[in-house]
Amino acid sequence: MKALLHRGFGLAVDHVLCGSLALLHRRHAERVSTREAAERYFAECERLTRPQYFALPTTMENFRMSAPDVISWRSPALSAATFPTNETARATLYRVRRDGPTIIMLHALMSASDAGYRLWARRFNALGWNAAFVHLPFHYSRRPPRHLNGELCCTADLVLTGDTLRQAVVELRQLLVWLRAQGSCEFGFLGTSYGGWVGALVASLEPELRFLALLAPMVNIGYALYEGPTSWTIGKQLARAGLEQAMIQRHAHLSSPLRALPAGDVAGRTLIVGGMFDRIVRPADLAALRDAWPGSELITVAQAHFGYGMIPRAMAWLHERDLLRSS
């Protein structure tokens, strides 16, 4: 009975939130990529390797403490001219000491509040860890006027969607460079949904990670855009524009966590958490990620995509494996 209640409640919440997302995407009908623009973009991407696509800028631009606990820097976003608020990357820092290990917390798509992350940041602090809560593109301080958090991250504008993902990965690599210069040399990633996707891609490029905790990470973007509950509006817009799902595979060597192992040996210290009733990030796709990353572990909790059971389970797993020691 309890499992049935969890399933019913979780699916209802997922349904409501996906329906809200579908309504929001209706107002972006004019932003759908043309066939010509998508072909040009994918042809350019096919010539690039993952290190080339997510390469760090030659200079680290405008890094500064914009508040006592906030670092900001210039983002390599191609969309900055259209959305200037998205040009400045930000992360809130919860510091214990400069040379301590740092947990990088990556929120979900359209995350509406950082209250829960502040709570978990303090818990990491109590364990001797610094914490950095990153404002991913188009979220929080980077939300354009008259838009909701993350509304522009995944739309039928495939060029903007791809570059936003690139932007998020490069920004995190920039942040790691800055944190290393500050004295922190060990890092863990805690990423949820869209943040889990970004974290998984960063892990394929950065070998010095102590652990990865990926909570319902998006690993099948083709399903998300064309088949799943998040595709209710986007899928129709893409179909009308003649942009078939097979086109997404031309970008998979850059954007799919299934196509590249983590750098170094962190796969053996990677936890993937899925929701038993999740229809947005399907358990089968998470099982495929586990199989593609030998040594990683997949566990499930009794919830759908949205819920509060994943982080406590991930924390228990990290404690069990002594991965949260601070020295």
Coordinates of C-alpha atoms in Angstrom, one line a residue:
M1 CA 0.0 0.0 0.0
K2 CA 2.8 2.4 0.9
A3 CA 4.5 1.8 -2.4
L4 CA 1.2 2.4 -4.3
L5 CA 0.8 5.7 -2.5
H6 CA 4.4 6.7 -3.3
R7 CA 3.8 5.8 -7.0
G8 CA 0.5 7.6 -7.3
F9 CA 1.8 10.8 -5.6
G10 CA 5.0 10.8 -7.5
L11 CA 3.4 10.3 -10.9
A12 CA 0.9 13.0 -10.2
V13 CA 3.6 15.5 -9.3
D14 CA 5.6 14.6 -12.4
H15 CA 2.5 14.9 -14.5
V16 CA 1.7 18.4 -13.2
L17 CA 5.2 19.7 -13.6
C18 CA 5.6 18.3 -17.1
G19 CA 2.3 19.8 -18.0
S20 CA 3.4 23.2 -16.8
L21 CA 6.6 22.8 -18.8
A22 CA 4.7 21.9 -21.9
L23 CA 2.6 25.1 -21.5
L24 CA 5.7 27.2 -21.1
H25 CA 7.3 25.8 -24.2
R26 CA 4.3 26.9 -26.3
R27 CA 5.5 30.5 -26.1
H28 CA 8.8 29.5 -27.6
A29 CA 7.4 28.3 -30.9
E30 CA 9.3 31.0 -32.8
R31 CA 12.5 29.7 -31.3
V32 CA 12.4 26.3 -33.0
S33 CA 15.5 25.7 -35.0
T34 CA 15.2 25.7 -38.7
R35 CA 16.3 22.6 -40.6
E36 CA 19.2 24.6 -42.1
A37 CA 20.4 26.0 -38.8
A38 CA 20.2 22.5 -37.1
E39 CA 22.1 20.8 -40.0
R40 CA 24.8 23.5 -39.9
Y41 CA 25.2 23.1 -36.2
F42 CA 25.3 19.3 -36.1
A43 CA 27.8 19.3 -39.1
E44 CA 30.1 21.6 -37.1
C45 CA 29.8 19.4 -34.0
E46 CA 30.5 16.2 -35.8
R47 CA 34.0 17.4 -36.5
L48 CA 34.8 18.1 -32.8
T49 CA 36.0 15.9 -30.1
R50 CA 34.6 16.2 -26.6
P51 CA 37.8 18.0 -25.3
Q52 CA 37.5 20.4 -28.2
Y53 CA 33.8 21.1 -27.7
F54 CA 34.1 21.7 -24.0
A55 CA 37.6 23.4 -24.1
L56 CA 38.4 26.0 -21.5
P57 CA 38.7 29.6 -22.7
T58 CA 42.3 30.7 -23.2
T59 CA 41.8 33.2 -20.4
M60 CA 39.8 33.0 -17.1
E61 CA 37.7 36.1 -17.4
N62 CA 36.6 38.4 -14.6
F63 CA 36.7 36.0 -11.7
R64 CA 35.7 37.9 -8.5
M65 CA 34.0 37.6 -5.2
S66 CA 30.9 39.6 -6.0
A67 CA 29.7 39.1 -2.4
P68 CA 31.4 37.5 0.7
D69 CA 30.1 34.1 -0.2
V70 CA 29.5 34.4 -4.0
I71 CA 31.9 34.0 -6.8
S72 CA 31.1 35.3 -10.3
W73 CA 32.8 35.1 -13.7
R74 CA 32.2 35.7 -17.4
S75 CA 30.6 32.8 -19.1
P76 CA 31.5 31.6 -22.6
A77 CA 27.8 31.6 -23.6
L78 CA 27.1 32.3 -27.3
S79 CA 23.6 33.4 -26.2
A80 CA 25.0 36.3 -24.1
A81 CA 24.1 39.0 -26.7
T82 CA 20.4 37.9 -26.7
F83 CA 20.3 37.1 -22.9
P84 CA 22.9 39.3 -21.1
T85 CA 21.8 38.1 -17.7
N86 CA 23.0 34.6 -18.6
E87 CA 26.5 35.9 -19.4
T88 CA 27.6 36.0 -15.8
A89 CA 28.2 32.6 -14.1
R90 CA 27.7 32.4 -10.3
A91 CA 28.3 30.0 -7.5
T92 CA 27.4 30.4 -3.8
L93 CA 30.3 29.2 -1.6
Y94 CA 29.9 27.7 1.8
R95 CA 33.4 27.5 3.0
V96 CA 35.1 25.7 5.9
R97 CA 38.6 26.3 4.8
R98 CA 40.2 27.1 1.5
D99 CA 42.3 23.9 1.2
G100 CA 39.4 21.6 2.2
P101 CA 37.6 19.3 -0.2
T102 CA 34.7 20.8 -2.1
I103 CA 31.3 19.4 -3.0
I104 CA 29.9 20.8 -6.2
M105 CA 26.1 20.9 -6.0
L106 CA 24.2 21.0 -9.4
H107 CA 20.5 21.5 -9.3
A108 CA 17.7 20.2 -11.5
L109 CA 16.2 21.8 -14.5
M110 CA 13.8 24.6 -13.5
S111 CA 14.8 24.4 -9.8
A112 CA 12.8 26.9 -8.0
S113 CA 14.5 27.2 -4.6
D114 CA 17.9 26.6 -3.2
A115 CA 16.6 26.1 0.4
G116 CA 17.3 22.4 0.4
Y117 CA 20.7 22.8 -1.1
R118 CA 21.6 25.3 1.7
L119 CA 20.6 22.7 4.2
W120 CA 22.8 20.0 2.6
A121 CA 25.7 22.5 2.2
R122 CA 25.7 23.1 5.9
R123 CA 25.7 19.3 6.5
F124 CA 28.7 19.0 4.2
N125 CA 30.4 21.9 6.1
A126 CA 29.9 20.0 9.4
L127 CA 31.9 17.1 7.8
G128 CA 34.7 19.4 6.9
W129 CA 33.7 19.9 3.3
N130 CA 33.4 23.2 1.5
A131 CA 30.3 23.4 -0.7
A132 CA 29.6 25.3 -3.9
F133 CA 26.0 25.7 -5.2
V134 CA 26.3 26.6 -8.9
H135 CA 23.7 28.7 -10.7
L136 CA 23.4 26.7 -13.9
P137 CA 22.6 28.7 -17.1
F138 CA 19.3 30.5 -17.2
H139 CA 18.6 29.7 -13.5
Y140 CA 18.5 31.9 -10.4
S141 CA 20.6 35.0 -10.8
R142 CA 20.9 34.2 -14.5
R143 CA 17.1 34.0 -15.2
P144 CA 16.2 36.5 -18.0
P145 CA 13.3 38.9 -17.2
R146 CA 9.8 37.5 -17.8
H147 CA 11.1 33.9 -17.8
L148 CA 11.0 31.1 -15.2
N149 CA 14.1 29.4 -13.9
G150 CA 15.6 27.2 -16.6
E151 CA 12.8 27.8 -19.1
L152 CA 15.3 28.3 -21.9
C153 CA 17.7 25.4 -21.1
C154 CA 15.9 22.7 -23.1
T155 CA 13.7 23.9 -25.9
A156 CA 13.1 23.1 -29.6
D157 CA 15.9 25.6 -30.4
L158 CA 18.4 22.7 -30.7
V159 CA 21.3 25.1 -31.2
L160 CA 20.6 27.1 -28.0
T161 CA 19.9 23.8 -26.1
G162 CA 23.3 22.4 -27.2
D163 CA 25.2 25.5 -26.5
T164 CA 23.6 25.9 -23.1
L165 CA 24.8 22.5 -22.2
R166 CA 28.3 23.3 -23.5
Q167 CA 28.3 26.5 -21.5
A168 CA 27.3 24.7 -18.3
V169 CA 30.1 22.2 -18.6
V170 CA 32.8 24.8 -19.5
E171 CA 31.7 27.0 -16.6
L172 CA 32.2 24.1 -14.2
R173 CA 35.6 23.4 -15.5
Q174 CA 36.4 27.1 -15.0
L175 CA 35.2 26.9 -11.4
L176 CA 37.4 23.8 -10.7
V177 CA 40.4 25.7 -12.0
W178 CA 39.6 28.6 -9.7
L179 CA 39.0 26.4 -6.7
R180 CA 42.3 24.6 -7.3
A181 CA 44.1 27.9 -7.3
Q182 CA 42.4 28.7 -4.0
G183 CA 43.9 25.6 -2.5
S184 CA 41.1 23.0 -2.8
C185 CA 42.3 19.9 -4.6
E186 CA 39.6 17.3 -4.0
F187 CA 36.1 17.5 -5.4
G188 CA 32.8 15.6 -5.3
F189 CA 29.8 16.2 -7.5
L190 CA 26.2 16.0 -6.4
G191 CA 24.0 16.5 -9.4
T192 CA 20.2 16.2 -9.9
S193 CA 18.5 15.6 -13.2
Y194 CA 19.8 18.3 -15.6
G195 CA 22.6 18.9 -13.1
G196 CA 23.4 15.2 -13.0
W197 CA 23.7 15.3 -16.8
V198 CA 26.1 18.2 -16.6
G199 CA 28.1 16.6 -13.8
A200 CA 28.5 13.4 -15.8
L201 CA 29.9 15.2 -18.8
V202 CA 32.4 17.2 -16.6
A203 CA 33.5 13.9 -15.1
S204 CA 34.5 12.7 -18.6
L205 CA 37.0 15.6 -18.8
E206 CA 38.2 16.1 -15.2
P207 CA 40.1 13.1 -13.7
E208 CA 40.6 14.4 -10.2
L209 CA 37.2 13.7 -8.6
R210 CA 36.8 11.8 -5.4
F211 CA 33.2 10.7 -6.2
L212 CA 30.1 11.3 -8.2
A213 CA 26.5 11.1 -6.9
L214 CA 24.2 11.4 -9.9
L215 CA 20.5 11.7 -8.9
A216 CA 18.2 10.8 -11.8
P217 CA 20.6 12.3 -14.3
M218 CA 19.3 13.0 -17.8
V219 CA 21.2 10.5 -20.0
N220 CA 18.9 10.1 -22.9
I221 CA 18.2 13.5 -24.4
G222 CA 16.5 12.0 -27.5
Y223 CA 13.9 10.5 -25.2
A224 CA 13.5 13.7 -23.3
L225 CA 12.9 15.8 -26.4
Y226 CA 10.9 13.4 -28.5
E227 CA 9.2 10.7 -26.4
G228 CA 9.0 11.3 -22.7
P229 CA 6.6 13.5 -20.6
T230 CA 8.9 16.5 -21.1
S231 CA 8.4 16.3 -24.9
W232 CA 4.7 17.0 -25.0
T233 CA 5.2 20.4 -26.7
I234 CA 8.8 20.2 -27.8
G235 CA 8.4 17.0 -29.7
K236 CA 5.5 18.4 -31.8
Q237 CA 7.5 21.6 -32.5
L238 CA 10.5 19.6 -33.7
A239 CA 8.3 17.3 -35.8
R240 CA 6.7 20.3 -37.5
A241 CA 10.1 21.7 -38.3
G242 CA 11.2 18.4 -39.9
L243 CA 13.8 17.8 -37.2
E244 CA 13.8 14.1 -36.6
Q245 CA 15.1 12.3 -33.5
A246 CA 18.0 10.7 -35.4
M247 CA 19.6 14.1 -35.7
I248 CA 20.3 14.1 -32.0
Q249 CA 22.6 11.1 -32.4
R250 CA 24.9 13.3 -34.4
H251 CA 25.7 15.2 -31.1
A252 CA 25.8 12.1 -28.9
H253 CA 29.6 11.8 -29.0
L254 CA 29.7 15.2 -27.2
S255 CA 26.6 15.2 -25.1
S256 CA 25.7 11.7 -24.0
P257 CA 27.2 10.3 -20.8
L258 CA 26.8 6.9 -22.4
R259 CA 29.4 7.6 -24.9
A260 CA 32.4 8.4 -22.7
L261 CA 33.7 6.9 -19.5
P262 CA 34.6 9.2 -16.6
A263 CA 38.3 10.4 -16.7
G264 CA 40.5 8.7 -14.1
D265 CA 39.1 6.0 -11.9
V266 CA 36.0 7.8 -10.5
A267 CA 33.6 5.3 -12.1
G268 CA 34.3 3.0 -9.3
R269 CA 33.2 5.7 -6.8
T270 CA 30.1 6.7 -8.7
L271 CA 26.5 6.3 -7.4
I272 CA 23.5 6.6 -9.7
V273 CA 20.2 7.0 -8.0
G274 CA 16.9 6.5 -9.8
G275 CA 13.2 6.7 -9.0
M276 CA 11.3 3.4 -9.2
F277 CA 8.3 5.2 -10.8
D278 CA 10.3 7.8 -12.8
R279 CA 8.9 8.3 -16.4
I280 CA 11.1 11.3 -17.1
V281 CA 14.5 9.6 -16.5
R282 CA 13.6 5.9 -17.0
P283 CA 15.3 3.3 -14.8
A284 CA 16.3 1.4 -18.0
D285 CA 18.4 4.4 -19.2
L286 CA 20.1 4.6 -15.8
A287 CA 20.8 0.9 -16.0
A288 CA 22.4 1.6 -19.4
L289 CA 24.6 4.2 -17.8
R290 CA 25.7 1.9 -15.0
D291 CA 26.6 -0.7 -17.6
A292 CA 28.5 1.8 -19.7
W293 CA 30.5 2.9 -16.6
P294 CA 32.0 -0.3 -15.1
G295 CA 32.3 -0.1 -11.4
S296 CA 29.5 2.4 -10.9
E297 CA 26.5 1.4 -8.7
L298 CA 22.8 2.0 -9.4
I299 CA 20.2 2.1 -6.6
T300 CA 16.5 3.0 -6.7
V301 CA 14.2 4.8 -4.2
A302 CA 10.5 4.7 -4.0
Q303 CA 9.7 8.0 -5.8
A304 CA 9.1 9.3 -9.3
H305 CA 11.4 12.0 -10.8
F306 CA 10.6 14.7 -8.3
G307 CA 11.0 13.9 -4.6
Y308 CA 13.2 14.1 -1.6
G309 CA 14.4 10.5 -1.1
M310 CA 17.5 10.6 -3.3
I311 CA 19.9 12.9 -1.5
P312 CA 19.6 11.1 1.9
R313 CA 20.2 7.8 0.2
A314 CA 23.2 9.1 -1.6
M315 CA 24.6 10.5 1.6
A316 CA 24.2 7.2 3.3
W317 CA 26.1 5.5 0.4
L318 CA 28.9 8.0 0.6
H319 CA 29.3 7.5 4.3
E320 CA 29.2 3.7 3.9
R321 CA 32.2 4.0 1.6
D322 CA 34.1 6.5 3.7
L323 CA 34.1 9.0 0.8
L324 CA 33.2 12.0 3.0
R325 CA 36.3 12.1 5.1
S326 CA 37.8 15.6 5.0
S327 CA 41.5 14.8 5.5

